[in-house]
mmCIF file of C-alpha atoms in Angstrom:
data_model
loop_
_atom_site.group_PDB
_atom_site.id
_atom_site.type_symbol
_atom_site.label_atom_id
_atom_site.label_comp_id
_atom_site.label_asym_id
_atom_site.label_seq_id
_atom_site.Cartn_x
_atom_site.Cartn_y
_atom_site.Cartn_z
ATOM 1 C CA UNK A 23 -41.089 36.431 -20.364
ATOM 2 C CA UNK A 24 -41.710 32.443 -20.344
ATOM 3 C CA UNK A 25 -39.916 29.607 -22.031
ATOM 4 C CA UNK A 26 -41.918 27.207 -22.966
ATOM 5 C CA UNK A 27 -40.822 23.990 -23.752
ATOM 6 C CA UNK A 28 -43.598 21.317 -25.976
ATOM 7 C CA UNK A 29 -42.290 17.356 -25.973
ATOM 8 C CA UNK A 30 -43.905 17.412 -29.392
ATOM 9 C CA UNK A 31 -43.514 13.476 -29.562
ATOM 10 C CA UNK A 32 -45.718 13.204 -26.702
ATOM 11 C CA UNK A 33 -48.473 15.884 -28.782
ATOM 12 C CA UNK A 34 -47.802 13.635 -31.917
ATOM 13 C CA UNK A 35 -48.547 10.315 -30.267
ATOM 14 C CA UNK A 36 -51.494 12.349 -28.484
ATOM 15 C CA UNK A 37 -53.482 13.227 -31.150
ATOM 16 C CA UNK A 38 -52.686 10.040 -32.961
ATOM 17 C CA UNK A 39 -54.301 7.611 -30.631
ATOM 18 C CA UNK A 40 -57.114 10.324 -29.617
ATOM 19 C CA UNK A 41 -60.564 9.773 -30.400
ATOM 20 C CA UNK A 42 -61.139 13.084 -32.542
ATOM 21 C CA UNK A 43 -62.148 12.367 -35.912
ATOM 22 C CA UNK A 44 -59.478 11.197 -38.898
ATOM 23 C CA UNK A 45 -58.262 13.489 -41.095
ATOM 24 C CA UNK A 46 -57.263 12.915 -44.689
ATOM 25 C CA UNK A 47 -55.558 14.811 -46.913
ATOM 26 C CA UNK A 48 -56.280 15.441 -50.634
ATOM 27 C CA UNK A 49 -54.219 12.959 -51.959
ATOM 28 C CA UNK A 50 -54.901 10.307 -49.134
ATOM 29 C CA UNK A 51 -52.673 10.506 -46.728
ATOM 30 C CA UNK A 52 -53.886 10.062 -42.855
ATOM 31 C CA UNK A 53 -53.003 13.462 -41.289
ATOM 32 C CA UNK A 54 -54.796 13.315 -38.152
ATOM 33 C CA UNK A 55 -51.818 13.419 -35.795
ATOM 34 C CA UNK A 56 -50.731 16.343 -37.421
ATOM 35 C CA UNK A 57 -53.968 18.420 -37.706
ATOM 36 C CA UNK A 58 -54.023 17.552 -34.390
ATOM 37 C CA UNK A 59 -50.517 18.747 -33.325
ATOM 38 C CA UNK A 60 -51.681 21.856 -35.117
ATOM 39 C CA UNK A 61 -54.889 22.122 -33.039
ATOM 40 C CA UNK A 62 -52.997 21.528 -29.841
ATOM 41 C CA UNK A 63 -50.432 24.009 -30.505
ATOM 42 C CA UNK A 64 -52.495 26.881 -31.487
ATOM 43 C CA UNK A 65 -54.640 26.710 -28.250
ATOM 44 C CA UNK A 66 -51.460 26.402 -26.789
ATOM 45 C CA UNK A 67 -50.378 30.270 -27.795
ATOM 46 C CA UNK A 68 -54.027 31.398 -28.031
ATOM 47 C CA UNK A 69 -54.056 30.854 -24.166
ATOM 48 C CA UNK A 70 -54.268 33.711 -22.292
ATOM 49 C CA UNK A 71 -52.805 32.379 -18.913
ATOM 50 C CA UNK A 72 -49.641 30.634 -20.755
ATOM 51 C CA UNK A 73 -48.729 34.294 -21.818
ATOM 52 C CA UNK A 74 -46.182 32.449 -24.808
ATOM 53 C CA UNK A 75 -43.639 34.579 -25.756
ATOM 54 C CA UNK A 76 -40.494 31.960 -26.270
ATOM 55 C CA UNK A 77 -41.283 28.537 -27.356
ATOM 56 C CA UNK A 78 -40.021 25.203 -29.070
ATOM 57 C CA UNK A 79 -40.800 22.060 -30.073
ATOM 58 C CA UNK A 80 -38.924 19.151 -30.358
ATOM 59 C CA UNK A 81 -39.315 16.017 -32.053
ATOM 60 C CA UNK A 82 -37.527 12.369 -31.748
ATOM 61 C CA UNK A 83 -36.901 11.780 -35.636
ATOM 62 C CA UNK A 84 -36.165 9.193 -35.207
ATOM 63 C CA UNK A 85 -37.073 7.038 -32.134
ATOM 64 C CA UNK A 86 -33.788 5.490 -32.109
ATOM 65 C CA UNK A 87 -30.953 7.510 -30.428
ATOM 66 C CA UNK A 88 -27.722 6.861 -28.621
ATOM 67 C CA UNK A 89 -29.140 5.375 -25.770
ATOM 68 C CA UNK A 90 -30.300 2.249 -28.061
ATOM 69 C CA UNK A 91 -26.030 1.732 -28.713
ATOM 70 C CA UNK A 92 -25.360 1.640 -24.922
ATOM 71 C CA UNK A 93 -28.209 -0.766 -24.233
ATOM 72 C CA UNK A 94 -29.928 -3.191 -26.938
ATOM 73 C CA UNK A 95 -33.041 -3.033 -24.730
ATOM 74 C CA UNK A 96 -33.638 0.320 -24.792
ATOM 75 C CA UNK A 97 -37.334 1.703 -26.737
ATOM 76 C CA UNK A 98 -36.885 1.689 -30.327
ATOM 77 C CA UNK A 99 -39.504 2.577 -33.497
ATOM 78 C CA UNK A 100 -40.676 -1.704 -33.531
ATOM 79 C CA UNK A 101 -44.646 -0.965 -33.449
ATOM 80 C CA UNK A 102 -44.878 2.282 -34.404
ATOM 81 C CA UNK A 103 -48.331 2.687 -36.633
ATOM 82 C CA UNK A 104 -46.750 2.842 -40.286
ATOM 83 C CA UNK A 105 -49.476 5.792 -40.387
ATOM 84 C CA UNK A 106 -48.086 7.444 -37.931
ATOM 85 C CA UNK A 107 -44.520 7.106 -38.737
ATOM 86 C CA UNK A 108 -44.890 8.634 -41.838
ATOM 87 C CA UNK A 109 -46.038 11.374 -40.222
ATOM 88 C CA UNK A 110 -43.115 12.114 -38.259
ATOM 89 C CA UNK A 111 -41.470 14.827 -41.093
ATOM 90 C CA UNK A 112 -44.596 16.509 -41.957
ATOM 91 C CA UNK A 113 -45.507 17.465 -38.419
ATOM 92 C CA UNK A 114 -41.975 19.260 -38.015
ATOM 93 C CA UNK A 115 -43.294 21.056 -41.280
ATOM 94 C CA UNK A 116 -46.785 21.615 -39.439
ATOM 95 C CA UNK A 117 -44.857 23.234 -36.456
ATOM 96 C CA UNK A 118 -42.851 25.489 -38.670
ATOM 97 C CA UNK A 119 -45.785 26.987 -40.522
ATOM 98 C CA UNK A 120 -46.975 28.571 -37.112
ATOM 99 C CA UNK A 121 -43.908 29.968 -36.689
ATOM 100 C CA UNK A 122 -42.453 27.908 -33.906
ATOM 101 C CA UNK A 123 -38.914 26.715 -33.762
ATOM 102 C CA UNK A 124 -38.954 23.373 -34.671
ATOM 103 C CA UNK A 125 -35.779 20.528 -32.912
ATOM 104 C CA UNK A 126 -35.701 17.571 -34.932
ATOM 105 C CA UNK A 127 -33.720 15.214 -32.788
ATOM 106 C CA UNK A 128 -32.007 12.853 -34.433
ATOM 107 C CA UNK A 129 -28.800 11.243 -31.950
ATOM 108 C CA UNK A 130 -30.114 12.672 -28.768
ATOM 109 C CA UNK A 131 -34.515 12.441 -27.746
ATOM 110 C CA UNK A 132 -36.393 15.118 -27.765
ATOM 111 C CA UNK A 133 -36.207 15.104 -23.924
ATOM 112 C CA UNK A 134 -32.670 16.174 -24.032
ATOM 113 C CA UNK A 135 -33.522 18.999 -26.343
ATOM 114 C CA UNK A 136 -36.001 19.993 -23.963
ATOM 115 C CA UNK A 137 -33.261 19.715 -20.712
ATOM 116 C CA UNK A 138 -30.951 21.348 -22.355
ATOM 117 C CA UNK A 139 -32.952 24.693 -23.203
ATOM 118 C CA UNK A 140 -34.008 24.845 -19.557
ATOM 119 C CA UNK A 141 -30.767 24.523 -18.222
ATOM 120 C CA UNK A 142 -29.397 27.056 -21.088
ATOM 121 C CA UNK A 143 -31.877 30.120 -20.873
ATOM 122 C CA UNK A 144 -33.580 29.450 -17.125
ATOM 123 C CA UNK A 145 -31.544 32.430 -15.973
ATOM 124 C CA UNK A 146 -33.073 34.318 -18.984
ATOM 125 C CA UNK A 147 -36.442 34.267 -18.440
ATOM 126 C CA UNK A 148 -39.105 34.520 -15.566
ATOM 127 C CA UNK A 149 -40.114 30.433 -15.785
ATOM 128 C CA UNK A 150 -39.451 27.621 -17.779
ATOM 129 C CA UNK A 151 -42.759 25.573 -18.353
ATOM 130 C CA UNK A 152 -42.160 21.486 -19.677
ATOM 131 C CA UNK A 153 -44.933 20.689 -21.293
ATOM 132 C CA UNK A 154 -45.209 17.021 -20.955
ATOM 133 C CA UNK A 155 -46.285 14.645 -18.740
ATOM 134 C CA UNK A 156 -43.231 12.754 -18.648
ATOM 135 C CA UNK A 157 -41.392 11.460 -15.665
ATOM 136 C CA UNK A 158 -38.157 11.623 -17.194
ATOM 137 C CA UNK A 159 -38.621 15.690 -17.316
ATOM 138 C CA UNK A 160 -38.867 15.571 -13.612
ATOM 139 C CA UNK A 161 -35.374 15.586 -13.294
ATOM 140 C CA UNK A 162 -35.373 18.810 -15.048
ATOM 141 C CA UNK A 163 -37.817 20.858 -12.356
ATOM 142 C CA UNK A 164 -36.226 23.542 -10.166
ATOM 143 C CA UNK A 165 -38.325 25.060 -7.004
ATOM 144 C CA UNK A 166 -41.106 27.206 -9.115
ATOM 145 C CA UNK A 167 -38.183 28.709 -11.704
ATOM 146 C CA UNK A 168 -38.580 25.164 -13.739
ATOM 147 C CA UNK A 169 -41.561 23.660 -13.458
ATOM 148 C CA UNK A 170 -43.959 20.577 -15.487
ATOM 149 C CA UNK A 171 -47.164 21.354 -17.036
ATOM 150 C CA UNK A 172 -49.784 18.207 -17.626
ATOM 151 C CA UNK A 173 -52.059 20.088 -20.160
ATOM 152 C CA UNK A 174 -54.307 17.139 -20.227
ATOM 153 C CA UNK A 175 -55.030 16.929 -16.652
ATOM 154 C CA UNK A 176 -53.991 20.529 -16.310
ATOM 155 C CA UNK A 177 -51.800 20.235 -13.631
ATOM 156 C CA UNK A 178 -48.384 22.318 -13.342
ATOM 157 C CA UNK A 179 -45.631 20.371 -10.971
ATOM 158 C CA UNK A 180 -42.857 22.683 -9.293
ATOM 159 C CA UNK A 181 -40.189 20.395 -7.367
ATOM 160 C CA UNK A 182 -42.298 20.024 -4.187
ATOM 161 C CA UNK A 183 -45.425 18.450 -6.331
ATOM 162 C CA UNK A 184 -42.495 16.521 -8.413
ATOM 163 C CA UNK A 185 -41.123 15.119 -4.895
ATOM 164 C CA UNK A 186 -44.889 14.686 -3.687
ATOM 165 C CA UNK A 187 -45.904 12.066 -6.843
ATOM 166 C CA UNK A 188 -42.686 10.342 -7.216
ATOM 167 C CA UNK A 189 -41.894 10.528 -3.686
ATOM 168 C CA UNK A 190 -38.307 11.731 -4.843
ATOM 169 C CA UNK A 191 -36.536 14.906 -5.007
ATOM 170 C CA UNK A 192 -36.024 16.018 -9.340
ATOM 171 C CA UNK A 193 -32.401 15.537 -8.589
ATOM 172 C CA UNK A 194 -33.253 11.363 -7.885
ATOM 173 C CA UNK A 195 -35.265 10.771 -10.725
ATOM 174 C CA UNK A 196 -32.911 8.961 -12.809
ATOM 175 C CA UNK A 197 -31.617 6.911 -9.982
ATOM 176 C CA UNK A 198 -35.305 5.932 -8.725
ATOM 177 C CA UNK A 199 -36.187 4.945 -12.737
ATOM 178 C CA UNK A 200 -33.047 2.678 -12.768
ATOM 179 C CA UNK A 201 -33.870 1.072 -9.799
ATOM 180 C CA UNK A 202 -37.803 0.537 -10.760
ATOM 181 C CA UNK A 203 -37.112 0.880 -13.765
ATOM 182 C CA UNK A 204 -39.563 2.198 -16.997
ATOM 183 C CA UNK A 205 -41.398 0.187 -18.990
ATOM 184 C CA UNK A 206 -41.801 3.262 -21.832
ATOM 185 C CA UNK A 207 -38.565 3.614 -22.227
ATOM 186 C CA UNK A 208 -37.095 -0.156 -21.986
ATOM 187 C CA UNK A 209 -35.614 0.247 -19.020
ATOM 188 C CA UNK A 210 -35.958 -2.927 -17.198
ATOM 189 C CA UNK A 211 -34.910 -1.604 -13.219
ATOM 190 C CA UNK A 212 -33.884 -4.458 -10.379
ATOM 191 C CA UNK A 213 -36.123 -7.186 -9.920
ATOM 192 C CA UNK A 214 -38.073 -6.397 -6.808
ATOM 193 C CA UNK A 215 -37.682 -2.736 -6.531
ATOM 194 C CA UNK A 216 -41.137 -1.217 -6.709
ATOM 195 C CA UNK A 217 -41.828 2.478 -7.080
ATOM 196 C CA UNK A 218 -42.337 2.951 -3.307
ATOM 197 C CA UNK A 219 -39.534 1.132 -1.925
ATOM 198 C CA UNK A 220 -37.337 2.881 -4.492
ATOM 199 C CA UNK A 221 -38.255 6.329 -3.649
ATOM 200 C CA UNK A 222 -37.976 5.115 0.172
ATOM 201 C CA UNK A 223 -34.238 3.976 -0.162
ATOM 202 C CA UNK A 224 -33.627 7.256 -2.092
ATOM 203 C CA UNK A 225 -35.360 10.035 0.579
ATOM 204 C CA UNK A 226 -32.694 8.223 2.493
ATOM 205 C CA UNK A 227 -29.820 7.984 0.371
ATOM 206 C CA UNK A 228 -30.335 10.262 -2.457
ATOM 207 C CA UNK A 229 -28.182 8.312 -5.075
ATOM 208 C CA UNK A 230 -27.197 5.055 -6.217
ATOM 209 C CA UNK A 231 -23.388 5.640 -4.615
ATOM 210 C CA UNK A 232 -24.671 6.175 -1.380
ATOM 211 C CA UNK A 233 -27.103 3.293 -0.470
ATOM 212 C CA UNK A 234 -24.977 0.446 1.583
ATOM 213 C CA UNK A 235 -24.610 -2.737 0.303
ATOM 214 C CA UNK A 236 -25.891 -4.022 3.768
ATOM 215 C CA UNK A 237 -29.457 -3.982 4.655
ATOM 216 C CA UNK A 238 -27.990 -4.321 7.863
ATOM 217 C CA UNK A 239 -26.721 -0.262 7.411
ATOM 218 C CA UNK A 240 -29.641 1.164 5.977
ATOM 219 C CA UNK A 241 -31.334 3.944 7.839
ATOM 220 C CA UNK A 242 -34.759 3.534 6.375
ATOM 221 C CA UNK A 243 -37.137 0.338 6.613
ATOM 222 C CA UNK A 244 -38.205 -0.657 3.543
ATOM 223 C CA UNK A 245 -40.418 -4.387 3.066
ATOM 224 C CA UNK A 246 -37.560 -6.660 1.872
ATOM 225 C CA UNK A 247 -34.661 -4.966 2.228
ATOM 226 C CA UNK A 248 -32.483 -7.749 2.770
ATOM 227 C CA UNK A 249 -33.075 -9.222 -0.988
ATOM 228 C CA UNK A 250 -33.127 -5.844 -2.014
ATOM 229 C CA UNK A 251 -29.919 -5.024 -0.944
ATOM 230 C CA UNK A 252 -28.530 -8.523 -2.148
ATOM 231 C CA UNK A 253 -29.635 -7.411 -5.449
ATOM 232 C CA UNK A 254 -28.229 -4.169 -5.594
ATOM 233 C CA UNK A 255 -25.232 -5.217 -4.077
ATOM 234 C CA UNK A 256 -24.807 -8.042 -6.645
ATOM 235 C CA UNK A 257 -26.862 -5.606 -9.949
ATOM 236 C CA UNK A 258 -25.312 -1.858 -9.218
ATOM 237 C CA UNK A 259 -23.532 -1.611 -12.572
ATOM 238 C CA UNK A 260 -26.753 -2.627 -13.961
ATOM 239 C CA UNK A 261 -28.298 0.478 -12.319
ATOM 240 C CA UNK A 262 -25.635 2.611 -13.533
ATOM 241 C CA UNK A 263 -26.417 1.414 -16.873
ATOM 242 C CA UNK A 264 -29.934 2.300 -16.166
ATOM 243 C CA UNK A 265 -29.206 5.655 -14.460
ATOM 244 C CA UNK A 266 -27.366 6.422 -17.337
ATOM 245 C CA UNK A 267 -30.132 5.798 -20.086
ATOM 246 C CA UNK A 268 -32.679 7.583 -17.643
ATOM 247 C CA UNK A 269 -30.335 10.558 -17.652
ATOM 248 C CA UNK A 270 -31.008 13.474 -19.861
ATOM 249 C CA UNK A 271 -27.855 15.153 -21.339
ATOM 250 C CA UNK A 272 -27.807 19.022 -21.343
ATOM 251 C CA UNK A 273 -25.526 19.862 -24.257
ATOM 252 C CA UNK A 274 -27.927 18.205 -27.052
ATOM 253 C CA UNK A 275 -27.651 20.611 -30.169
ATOM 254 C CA UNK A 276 -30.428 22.981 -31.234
ATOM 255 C CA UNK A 277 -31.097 23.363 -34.320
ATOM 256 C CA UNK A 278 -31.288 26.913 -35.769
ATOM 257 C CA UNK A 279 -31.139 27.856 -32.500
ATOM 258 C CA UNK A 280 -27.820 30.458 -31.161
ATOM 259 C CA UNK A 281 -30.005 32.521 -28.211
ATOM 260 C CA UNK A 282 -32.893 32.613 -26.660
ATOM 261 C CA UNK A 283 -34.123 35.329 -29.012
ATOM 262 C CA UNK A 284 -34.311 32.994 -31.963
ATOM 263 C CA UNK A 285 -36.883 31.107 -29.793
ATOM 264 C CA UNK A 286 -39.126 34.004 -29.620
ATOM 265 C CA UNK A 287 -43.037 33.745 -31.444
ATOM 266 C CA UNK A 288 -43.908 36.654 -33.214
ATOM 267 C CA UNK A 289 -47.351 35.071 -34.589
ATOM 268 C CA UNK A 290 -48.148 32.705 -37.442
ATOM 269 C CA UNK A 291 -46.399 33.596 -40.829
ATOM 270 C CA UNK A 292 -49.597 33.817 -43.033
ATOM 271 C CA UNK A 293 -49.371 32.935 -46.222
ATOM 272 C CA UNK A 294 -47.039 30.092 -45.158
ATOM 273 C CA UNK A 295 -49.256 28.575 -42.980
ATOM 274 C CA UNK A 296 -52.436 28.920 -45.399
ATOM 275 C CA UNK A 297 -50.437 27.333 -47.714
ATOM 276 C CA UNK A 298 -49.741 24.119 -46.178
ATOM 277 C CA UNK A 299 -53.055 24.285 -44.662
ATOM 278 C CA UNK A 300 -53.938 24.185 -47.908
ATOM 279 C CA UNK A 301 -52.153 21.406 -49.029
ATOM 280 C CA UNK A 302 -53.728 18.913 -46.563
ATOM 281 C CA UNK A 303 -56.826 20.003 -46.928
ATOM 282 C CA UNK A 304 -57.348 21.946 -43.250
ATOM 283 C CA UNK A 305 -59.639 24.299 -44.205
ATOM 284 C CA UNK A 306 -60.784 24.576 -40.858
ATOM 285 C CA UNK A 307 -57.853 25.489 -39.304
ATOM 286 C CA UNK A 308 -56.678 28.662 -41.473
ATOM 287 C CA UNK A 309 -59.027 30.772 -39.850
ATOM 288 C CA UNK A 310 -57.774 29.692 -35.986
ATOM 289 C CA UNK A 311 -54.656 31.856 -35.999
ATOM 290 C CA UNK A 312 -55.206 35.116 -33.830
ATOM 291 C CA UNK A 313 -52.201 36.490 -34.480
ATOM 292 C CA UNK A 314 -50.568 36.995 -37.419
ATOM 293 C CA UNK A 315 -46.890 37.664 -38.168
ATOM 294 C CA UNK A 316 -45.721 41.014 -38.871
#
């Protein structure tokens, strides 16, 4: 039994800005993203090797969440493609109609839906797979039990490829992203901290609270260090800041969602799916589904 886990912003933005062909519905509206979603999704459960038996998929509707009142910097929905924003409802609707539980994230990001079903039901089930490429989900990775899936570059991370790209153990990820910051989410880092003298400074030191404020007590060499320190030193409630907004909370609420067994697929509800199908005009895709609800 697997939990998987789909950043279904990530998907959305995906097949937005992908080259397959637009899609239009009957009465005009661009649908692409969410045919695509759609597409994505059911060669997502058709796959043999994914064995899906529990899955979600969670949205950020909207961008905006709590982060943006803690720091005015922070990503927000400013050049979002009006065609894609007003896509962001009837993808959730897409999702439902193949009979996946949909979390429509409205305070909290969909990331923190996604961190808080893997800390909730890891015990439950044999692995947790992230779906998403990510950084942020890093943090969320544990050994082989928790682990990342790219399914664009079909890669799967456990914690020792996580610690291997980012040079950081999952555990560090939100202090080496307020230190180098992250340009996709608005977070801005300290000025001269690259992603390599970061991740050096945290092998060593693990957290923010530990580093010195000395260069001069470091135990690791890292180009710089003297300004670097100076500007942690003088910036470290900055980084807090930072760490905090790179932090993903693991009590976000779950919509519909009680146990673990709500999250289970039992196939695509038919005639709800045709239907909407139907609506937009995807007569293509009402003959993909293998598998049929009961």
């Amino acid at each position: 039994m697997r939990l998987h886990l789909v950043d279904g912003t990530y998907e959305l933005y995906r097949a937005h800005y992908s080259p397959r062909p637009g899609t239009t519905a009957p009465d005009g509206r661009d649908v692409k993203a969410t045919a695509g979603v759609m597409d994505s999704l059911l060669a997502l459960l058709h796959d043999e090797q994914e064995a899906v038996t529990h899955v979600a998929v969670a949205f950020d509707n909207p961008i905006r969440s709590f982060r943006n009142a803690l720091f005015a910097g922070y990503k927000g929905d400013e050049g979002v493609p009006p065609e894609l924003r007003a896509q962001f409802d009837l993808v959730e609707e897409a999702v439902a109609s193949l009979g996946v539980r949909v979390w429509s994230m409205k305070d909290q990001e969909a990331d923190d839906a996604l961190a808080t079903a893997a800390a909730r039901w890891a015990g439950e089930v044999e692995q947790v797979r992230l779906l998403t490429p990510d950084k942020d989900l890093g943090q969320c990775v544990r050994g082989q039990h928790v682990v990342q899936v790219d399914r664009r570059q079909q890669k799967v991370m456990d914690a020792e490829a996580v610690k291997a790209k980012l040079g950081v153990a999952p555990e560090s990820i939100p202090d080496l992203l307020a230190l180098m910051g992250d340009d996709a989410d608005g977070i801005p880092g300290l000025a001269g901290f690259g992603a390599k003298g970061a991740a050096a400074v945290l092998q060593a030191y693990g957290h923010l609270e530990a580093i010195p404020d000395s260069a001069a007590e470091w135990t690791v060499k890292v180009r710089g260090a003297d300004k670097l320190a100076a500007t942690l030193k003088a910036h470290r409630e900055d980084a807090r800041l930072y760490r905090t907004l790179a932090t993903l909370v693991e009590d976000a609420p779950l919509p519909g969602t009680a146990s673990l067994a709500d999250l289970e697929w039992k196939g695509v509800p038919e005639a709800r799916f045709k239907a909407f199908c139907e609506g937009l005009g995807l007569k293509s895709l009402q003959r993909r589904p293998k598998r049929w609800a009961a």
